[in-house]
């Protein structure tokens, strides 16, 4: 078996998913965006009125959580999978600021993490997978053959995210996006349950001054090296 698990963790808006998607395509692997799963549960919590005035009613959410059915569906035209919540395509809604503002608070809830981590482990069970998130190399797949930890300065990340939101027609201010990036960094790194930390054996990848092509080429090279080693040991 020369197919491997590639874990890409790191701060929000470091471009993890862009690189992970390309890598999966080039290697013919499955790509799993675990942030989309936390975002879909957040959307579900909003729809079920479990978040009122930015406060989460955890008890209410845990009561309805079993009703949240998530699945990824591959979109041939896009070349990657889209997130479905209870059979509805929620790709656009889960990327909105409305969801971004609440998602870190939802992802600190241990029962939510437990549900999603077990789904993620199942997805990576069968074949080569590129999975991005915050705890993939530390919790979901501590034995992943290749771990990348992506980072970039908050300003650079906020301006990338701002451009993305504007291009999608969202009416946001740069300052609001920067504030959200900083807040999510803080919550993601300081939560009790699976905080964002670098796995000891992860490669630190600071892409502040790197274009997409260079990022892809470097990470693809790491992947080929590990796969090659794996083949030789098979
Ligand atoms: O990667 P993203 O920005 O779409 O992730 C959204 C949020 O979900 C992020 O603020 C932290 C959380 N998350 C997490 O806690 N664990 C993961 N494996 C993936 C995302």
PDB file of N, CA and C and ligand atoms in Angstrom, residues 9-13 16-17 33-36 38-39 94-95 100 103-104 107-108 113 120 132-136 140 161 184-185 188 191 194, ligand 1:
ATOM      1  N   UNK A   9      -2.533  21.003   8.667  1.00  0.00           N
ATOM      2  CA  UNK A   9      -3.137  21.794   9.735  1.00  0.00           C
ATOM      3  C   UNK A   9      -2.580  23.208   9.683  1.00  0.00           C
ATOM      4  N   UNK A  10      -3.225  24.086  10.457  1.00  0.00           N
ATOM      5  CA  UNK A  10      -2.686  25.435  10.553  1.00  0.00           C
ATOM      6  C   UNK A  10      -3.762  26.451  10.837  1.00  0.00           C
ATOM      7  N   UNK A  11      -3.317  27.703  10.870  1.00  0.00           N
ATOM      8  CA  UNK A  11      -4.220  28.807  11.197  1.00  0.00           C
ATOM      9  C   UNK A  11      -5.258  29.008  10.098  1.00  0.00           C
ATOM     10  N   UNK A  12      -6.330  29.739  10.478  1.00  0.00           N
ATOM     11  CA  UNK A  12      -7.375  29.980   9.482  1.00  0.00           C
ATOM     12  C   UNK A  12      -6.858  30.899   8.376  1.00  0.00           C
ATOM     13  N   UNK A  13      -7.412  30.712   7.197  1.00  0.00           N
ATOM     14  CA  UNK A  13      -7.053  31.513   6.016  1.00  0.00           C
ATOM     15  C   UNK A  13      -5.562  31.472   5.677  1.00  0.00           C
ATOM     16  N   UNK A  16      -4.872  26.565   3.344  1.00  0.00           N
ATOM     17  CA  UNK A  16      -4.739  25.111   3.481  1.00  0.00           C
ATOM     18  C   UNK A  16      -5.589  24.374   2.456  1.00  0.00           C
ATOM     19  N   UNK A  17      -6.851  24.821   2.341  1.00  0.00           N
ATOM     20  CA  UNK A  17      -7.758  24.048   1.497  1.00  0.00           C
ATOM     21  C   UNK A  17      -7.401  24.174   0.015  1.00  0.00           C
ATOM     22  N   UNK A  33     -12.170  18.469   3.644  1.00  0.00           N
ATOM     23  CA  UNK A  33     -12.078  19.784   4.275  1.00  0.00           C
ATOM     24  C   UNK A  33     -12.823  19.694   5.616  1.00  0.00           C
ATOM     25  N   UNK A  34     -12.068  19.481   6.705  1.00  0.00           N
ATOM     26  CA  UNK A  34     -12.761  19.260   7.986  1.00  0.00           C
ATOM     27  C   UNK A  34     -13.357  20.560   8.536  1.00  0.00           C
ATOM     28  N   UNK A  35     -12.789  21.701   8.125  1.00  0.00           N
ATOM     29  CA  UNK A  35     -13.372  22.988   8.545  1.00  0.00           C
ATOM     30  C   UNK A  35     -14.807  23.103   8.046  1.00  0.00           C
ATOM     31  N   UNK A  36     -15.062  22.561   6.845  1.00  0.00           N
ATOM     32  CA  UNK A  36     -16.423  22.608   6.281  1.00  0.00           C
ATOM     33  C   UNK A  36     -17.398  21.855   7.183  1.00  0.00           C
ATOM     34  N   UNK A  38     -17.131  21.513  10.557  1.00  0.00           N
ATOM     35  CA  UNK A  38     -17.423  22.361  11.732  1.00  0.00           C
ATOM     36  C   UNK A  38     -18.323  23.530  11.322  1.00  0.00           C
ATOM     37  N   UNK A  39     -18.111  24.029  10.116  1.00  0.00           N
ATOM     38  CA  UNK A  39     -18.949  25.128   9.622  1.00  0.00           C
ATOM     39  C   UNK A  39     -20.393  24.652   9.413  1.00  0.00           C
ATOM     40  N   UNK A  94     -21.955  28.104   4.358  1.00  0.00           N
ATOM     41  CA  UNK A  94     -20.983  27.823   5.424  1.00  0.00           C
ATOM     42  C   UNK A  94     -19.746  28.721   5.348  1.00  0.00           C
ATOM     43  N   UNK A  95     -19.534  29.372   4.184  1.00  0.00           N
ATOM     44  CA  UNK A  95     -18.355  30.254   4.054  1.00  0.00           C
ATOM     45  C   UNK A  95     -18.695  31.705   4.398  1.00  0.00           C
ATOM     46  N   UNK A 100     -18.732  32.142   9.986  1.00  0.00           N
ATOM     47  CA  UNK A 100     -17.340  32.313  10.459  1.00  0.00           C
ATOM     48  C   UNK A 100     -17.286  32.894  11.859  1.00  0.00           C
ATOM     49  N   UNK A 103     -18.159  29.867  14.348  1.00  0.00           N
ATOM     50  CA  UNK A 103     -17.653  28.490  14.203  1.00  0.00           C
ATOM     51  C   UNK A 103     -16.625  28.086  15.263  1.00  0.00           C
ATOM     52  N   UNK A 104     -15.773  29.012  15.692  1.00  0.00           N
ATOM     53  CA  UNK A 104     -14.780  28.627  16.699  1.00  0.00           C
ATOM     54  C   UNK A 104     -15.456  28.233  18.002  1.00  0.00           C
ATOM     55  N   UNK A 107     -16.740  24.779  17.653  1.00  0.00           N
ATOM     56  CA  UNK A 107     -15.723  23.728  17.567  1.00  0.00           C
ATOM     57  C   UNK A 107     -14.987  23.494  18.893  1.00  0.00           C
ATOM     58  N   UNK A 108     -15.334  24.228  19.945  1.00  0.00           N
ATOM     59  CA  UNK A 108     -14.743  23.894  21.258  1.00  0.00           C
ATOM     60  C   UNK A 108     -15.571  22.824  21.979  1.00  0.00           C
ATOM     61  N   UNK A 113     -16.792  17.696  18.498  1.00  0.00           N
ATOM     62  CA  UNK A 113     -15.498  17.206  17.990  1.00  0.00           C
ATOM     63  C   UNK A 113     -15.508  15.680  17.885  1.00  0.00           C
ATOM     64  N   UNK A 120     -14.310  11.631  10.354  1.00  0.00           N
ATOM     65  CA  UNK A 120     -13.071  11.896   9.597  1.00  0.00           C
ATOM     66  C   UNK A 120     -12.173  10.657   9.547  1.00  0.00           C
ATOM     67  N   UNK A 132      -7.507  18.536   5.598  1.00  0.00           N
ATOM     68  CA  UNK A 132      -7.015  19.755   6.242  1.00  0.00           C
ATOM     69  C   UNK A 132      -7.895  20.158   7.409  1.00  0.00           C
ATOM     70  N   UNK A 133      -7.260  20.829   8.386  1.00  0.00           N
ATOM     71  CA  UNK A 133      -8.001  21.229   9.583  1.00  0.00           C
ATOM     72  C   UNK A 133      -7.095  21.840  10.623  1.00  0.00           C
ATOM     73  N   UNK A 134      -7.369  21.501  11.890  1.00  0.00           N
ATOM     74  CA  UNK A 134      -6.571  22.048  12.992  1.00  0.00           C
ATOM     75  C   UNK A 134      -5.907  20.942  13.819  1.00  0.00           C
ATOM     76  N   UNK A 135      -6.533  19.763  13.788  1.00  0.00           N
ATOM     77  CA  UNK A 135      -6.092  18.685  14.684  1.00  0.00           C
ATOM     78  C   UNK A 135      -5.873  17.381  13.923  1.00  0.00           C
ATOM     79  N   UNK A 136      -5.634  17.495  12.634  1.00  0.00           N
ATOM     80  CA  UNK A 136      -5.537  16.261  11.832  1.00  0.00           C
ATOM     81  C   UNK A 136      -4.262  15.487  12.188  1.00  0.00           C
ATOM     82  N   UNK A 140      -6.688  13.394  14.817  1.00  0.00           N
ATOM     83  CA  UNK A 140      -7.439  12.535  13.886  1.00  0.00           C
ATOM     84  C   UNK A 140      -6.523  11.430  13.340  1.00  0.00           C
ATOM     85  N   UNK A 161      -8.424  36.586   2.760  1.00  0.00           N
ATOM     86  CA  UNK A 161      -9.821  36.221   3.067  1.00  0.00           C
ATOM     87  C   UNK A 161     -10.777  37.338   2.626  1.00  0.00           C
ATOM     88  N   UNK A 184     -10.317  34.038  15.894  1.00  0.00           N
ATOM     89  CA  UNK A 184     -10.326  32.588  15.656  1.00  0.00           C
ATOM     90  C   UNK A 184      -8.972  31.970  16.018  1.00  0.00           C
ATOM     91  N   UNK A 185      -7.889  32.683  15.725  1.00  0.00           N
ATOM     92  CA  UNK A 185      -6.551  32.189  16.114  1.00  0.00           C
ATOM     93  C   UNK A 185      -6.528  31.938  17.607  1.00  0.00           C
ATOM     94  N   UNK A 188      -9.003  29.051  18.650  1.00  0.00           N
ATOM     95  CA  UNK A 188      -8.530  27.756  18.134  1.00  0.00           C
ATOM     96  C   UNK A 188      -7.297  27.265  18.915  1.00  0.00           C
ATOM     97  N   UNK A 191      -8.343  26.573  23.155  1.00  0.00           N
ATOM     98  CA  UNK A 191      -9.443  25.746  23.654  1.00  0.00           C
ATOM     99  C   UNK A 191      -8.897  24.500  24.359  1.00  0.00           C
ATOM    100  N   UNK A 194      -8.628  19.514  21.989  1.00  0.00           N
ATOM    101  CA  UNK A 194      -7.847  19.499  20.749  1.00  0.00           C
ATOM    102  C   UNK A 194      -7.470  20.895  20.232  1.00  0.00           C
TER     103      UNK A 194
HETATM  104  O1  LIG B   1     -10.542  25.758   8.137  1.00  0.00           O
HETATM  105  P1  LIG B   1     -11.741  26.667   8.419  1.00  0.00           P
HETATM  106  O2  LIG B   1     -11.380  28.097   8.634  1.00  0.00           O
HETATM  107  O3  LIG B   1     -12.841  26.494   7.427  1.00  0.00           O
HETATM  108  O4  LIG B   1     -12.297  26.127   9.828  1.00  0.00           O
HETATM  109  C1  LIG B   1     -13.397  26.722  10.448  1.00  0.00           C
HETATM  110  C2  LIG B   1     -13.286  26.597  11.954  1.00  0.00           C
HETATM  111  O5  LIG B   1     -13.450  25.233  12.338  1.00  0.00           O
HETATM  112  C3  LIG B   1     -11.993  27.074  12.586  1.00  0.00           C
HETATM  113  O6  LIG B   1     -12.145  28.348  13.189  1.00  0.00           O
HETATM  114  C4  LIG B   1     -11.662  26.055  13.623  1.00  0.00           C
HETATM  115  C5  LIG B   1     -12.564  24.892  13.375  1.00  0.00           C
HETATM  116  N1  LIG B   1     -11.881  23.649  13.016  1.00  0.00           N
HETATM  117  C6  LIG B   1     -11.476  22.830  14.030  1.00  0.00           C
HETATM  118  O7  LIG B   1     -11.635  23.181  15.194  1.00  0.00           O
HETATM  119  N2  LIG B   1     -10.901  21.638  13.747  1.00  0.00           N
HETATM  120  C7  LIG B   1     -10.703  21.248  12.488  1.00  0.00           C
HETATM  121  N3  LIG B   1     -10.152  20.058  12.236  1.00  0.00           N
HETATM  122  C8  LIG B   1     -11.122  22.091  11.418  1.00  0.00           C
HETATM  123  C9  LIG B   1     -11.683  23.296  11.713  1.00  0.00           C
END
